[in-house]
PDB file of C-alpha atoms in Angstrom:
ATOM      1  CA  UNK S 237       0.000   0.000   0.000  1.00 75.00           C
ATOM      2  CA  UNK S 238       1.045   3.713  -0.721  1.00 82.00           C
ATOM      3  CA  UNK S 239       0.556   7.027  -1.734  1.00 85.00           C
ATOM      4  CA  UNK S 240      -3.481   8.353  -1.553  1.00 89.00           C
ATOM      5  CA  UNK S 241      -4.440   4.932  -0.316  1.00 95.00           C
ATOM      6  CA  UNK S 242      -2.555   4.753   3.254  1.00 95.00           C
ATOM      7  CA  UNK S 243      -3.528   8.216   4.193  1.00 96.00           C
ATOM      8  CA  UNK S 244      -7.563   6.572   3.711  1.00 97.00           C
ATOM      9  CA  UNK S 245      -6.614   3.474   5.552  1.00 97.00           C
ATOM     10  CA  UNK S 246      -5.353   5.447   8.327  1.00 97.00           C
ATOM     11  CA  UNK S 247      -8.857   7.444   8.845  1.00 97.00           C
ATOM     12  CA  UNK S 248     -11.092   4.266   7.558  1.00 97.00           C
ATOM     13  CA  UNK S 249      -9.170   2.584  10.681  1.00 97.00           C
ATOM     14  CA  UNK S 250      -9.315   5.544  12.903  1.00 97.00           C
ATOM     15  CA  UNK S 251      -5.734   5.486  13.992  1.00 97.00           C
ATOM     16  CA  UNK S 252      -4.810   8.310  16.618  1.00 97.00           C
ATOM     17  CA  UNK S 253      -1.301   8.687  14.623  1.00 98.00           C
ATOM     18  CA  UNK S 254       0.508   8.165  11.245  1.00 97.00           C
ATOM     19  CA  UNK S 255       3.965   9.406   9.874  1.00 97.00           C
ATOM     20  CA  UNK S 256       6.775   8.071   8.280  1.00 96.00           C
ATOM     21  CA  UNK S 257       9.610   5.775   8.718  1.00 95.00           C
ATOM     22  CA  UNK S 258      13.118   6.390   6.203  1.00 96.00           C
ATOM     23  CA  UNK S 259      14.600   3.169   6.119  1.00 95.00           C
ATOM     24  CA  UNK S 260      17.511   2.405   4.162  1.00 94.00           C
ATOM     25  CA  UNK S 261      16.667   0.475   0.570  1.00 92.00           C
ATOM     26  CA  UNK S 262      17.461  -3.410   0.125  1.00 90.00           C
ATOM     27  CA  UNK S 263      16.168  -6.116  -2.560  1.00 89.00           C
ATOM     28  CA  UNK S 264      12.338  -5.826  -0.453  1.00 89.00           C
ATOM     29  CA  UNK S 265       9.568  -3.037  -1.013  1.00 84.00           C
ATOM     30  CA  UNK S 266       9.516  -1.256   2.022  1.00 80.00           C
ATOM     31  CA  UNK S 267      12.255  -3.690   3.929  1.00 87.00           C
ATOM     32  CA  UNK S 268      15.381  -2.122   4.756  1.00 91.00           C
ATOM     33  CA  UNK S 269      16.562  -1.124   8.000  1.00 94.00           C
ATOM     34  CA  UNK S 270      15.069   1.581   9.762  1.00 96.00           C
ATOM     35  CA  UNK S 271      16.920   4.603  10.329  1.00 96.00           C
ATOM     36  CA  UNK S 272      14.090   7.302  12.146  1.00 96.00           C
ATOM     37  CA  UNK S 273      10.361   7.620  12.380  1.00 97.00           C
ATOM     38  CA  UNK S 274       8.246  10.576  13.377  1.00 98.00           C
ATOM     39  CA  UNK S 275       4.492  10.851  13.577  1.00 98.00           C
ATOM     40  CA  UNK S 276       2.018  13.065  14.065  1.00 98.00           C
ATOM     41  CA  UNK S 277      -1.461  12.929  15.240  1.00 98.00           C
ATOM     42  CA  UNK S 278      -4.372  12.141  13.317  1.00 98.00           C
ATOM     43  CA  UNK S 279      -7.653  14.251  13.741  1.00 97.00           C
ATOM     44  CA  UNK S 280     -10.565  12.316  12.755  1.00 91.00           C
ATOM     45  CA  UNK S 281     -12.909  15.044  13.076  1.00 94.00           C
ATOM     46  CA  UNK S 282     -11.123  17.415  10.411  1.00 96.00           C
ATOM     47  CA  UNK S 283      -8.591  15.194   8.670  1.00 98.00           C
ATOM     48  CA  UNK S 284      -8.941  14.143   5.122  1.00 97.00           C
ATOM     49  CA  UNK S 285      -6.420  11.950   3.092  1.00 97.00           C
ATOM     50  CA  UNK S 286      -5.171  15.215   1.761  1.00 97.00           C
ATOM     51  CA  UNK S 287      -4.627  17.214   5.043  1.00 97.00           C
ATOM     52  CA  UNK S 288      -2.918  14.148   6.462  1.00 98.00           C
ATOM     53  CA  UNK S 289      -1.021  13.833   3.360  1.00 97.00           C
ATOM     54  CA  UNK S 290       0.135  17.375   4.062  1.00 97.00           C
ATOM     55  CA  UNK S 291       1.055  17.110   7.296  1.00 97.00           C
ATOM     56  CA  UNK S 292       2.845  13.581   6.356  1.00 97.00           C
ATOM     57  CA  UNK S 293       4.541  15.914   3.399  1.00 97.00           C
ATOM     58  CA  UNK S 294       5.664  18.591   6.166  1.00 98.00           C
ATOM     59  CA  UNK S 295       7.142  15.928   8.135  1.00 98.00           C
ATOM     60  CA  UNK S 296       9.628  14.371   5.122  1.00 97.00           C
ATOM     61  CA  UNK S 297      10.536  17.917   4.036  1.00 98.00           C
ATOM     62  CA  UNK S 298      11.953  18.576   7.777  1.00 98.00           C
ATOM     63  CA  UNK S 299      13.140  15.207   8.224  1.00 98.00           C
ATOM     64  CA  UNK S 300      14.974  13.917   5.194  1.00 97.00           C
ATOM     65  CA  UNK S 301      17.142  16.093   5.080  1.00 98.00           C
ATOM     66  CA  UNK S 302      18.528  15.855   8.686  1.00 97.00           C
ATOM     67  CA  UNK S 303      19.077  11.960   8.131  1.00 97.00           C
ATOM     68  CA  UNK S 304      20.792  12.788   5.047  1.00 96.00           C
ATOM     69  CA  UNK S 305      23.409  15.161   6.527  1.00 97.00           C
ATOM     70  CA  UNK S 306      23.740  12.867   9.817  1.00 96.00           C
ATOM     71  CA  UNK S 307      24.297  10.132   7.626  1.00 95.00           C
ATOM     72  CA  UNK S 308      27.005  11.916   5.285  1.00 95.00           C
ATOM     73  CA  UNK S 309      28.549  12.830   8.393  1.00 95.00           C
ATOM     74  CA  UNK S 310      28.871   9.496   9.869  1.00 92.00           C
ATOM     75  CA  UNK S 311      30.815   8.814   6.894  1.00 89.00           C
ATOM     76  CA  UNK S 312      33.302  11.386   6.802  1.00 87.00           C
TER      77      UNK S 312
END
């Protein structure tokens, strides 16, 4: 599952939080080790698969980058 289609799951399920997970890539869809995960809450009473996709959105633009740099300075 992905994209459009998680963000519905996540309200058709009423879960109190999504987010996202970077992981590092292997051979498996959605497998590799998991480097950081951050959520935010989910607010069933206003939330629609495109304001949680926002807020989702927010949450990789602030966060991918900071894994990035920690990881390229790891390896200097």
């Amino acid at each position: 599952m992905y994209g459009h289609h998680v963000h519905e799951a996540v309200l058709a399920h009423n879960e109190r939080f999504s987010g996202i997970t970077i992981h590092f890539v292997d051979a498996e869809y959605d497998h590799g080790a998991t480097i950081c995960q951050v959520t935010c809450p989910v607010y069933p009473e206003i939330d629609t698969p495109d304001t949680l996709a926002n807020r989702i959105h927010r949450l990789e633009h602030i966060y991918f980058p900071i894994v990035v740099r920690d990881l390229v300075q790891r390896m200097e």
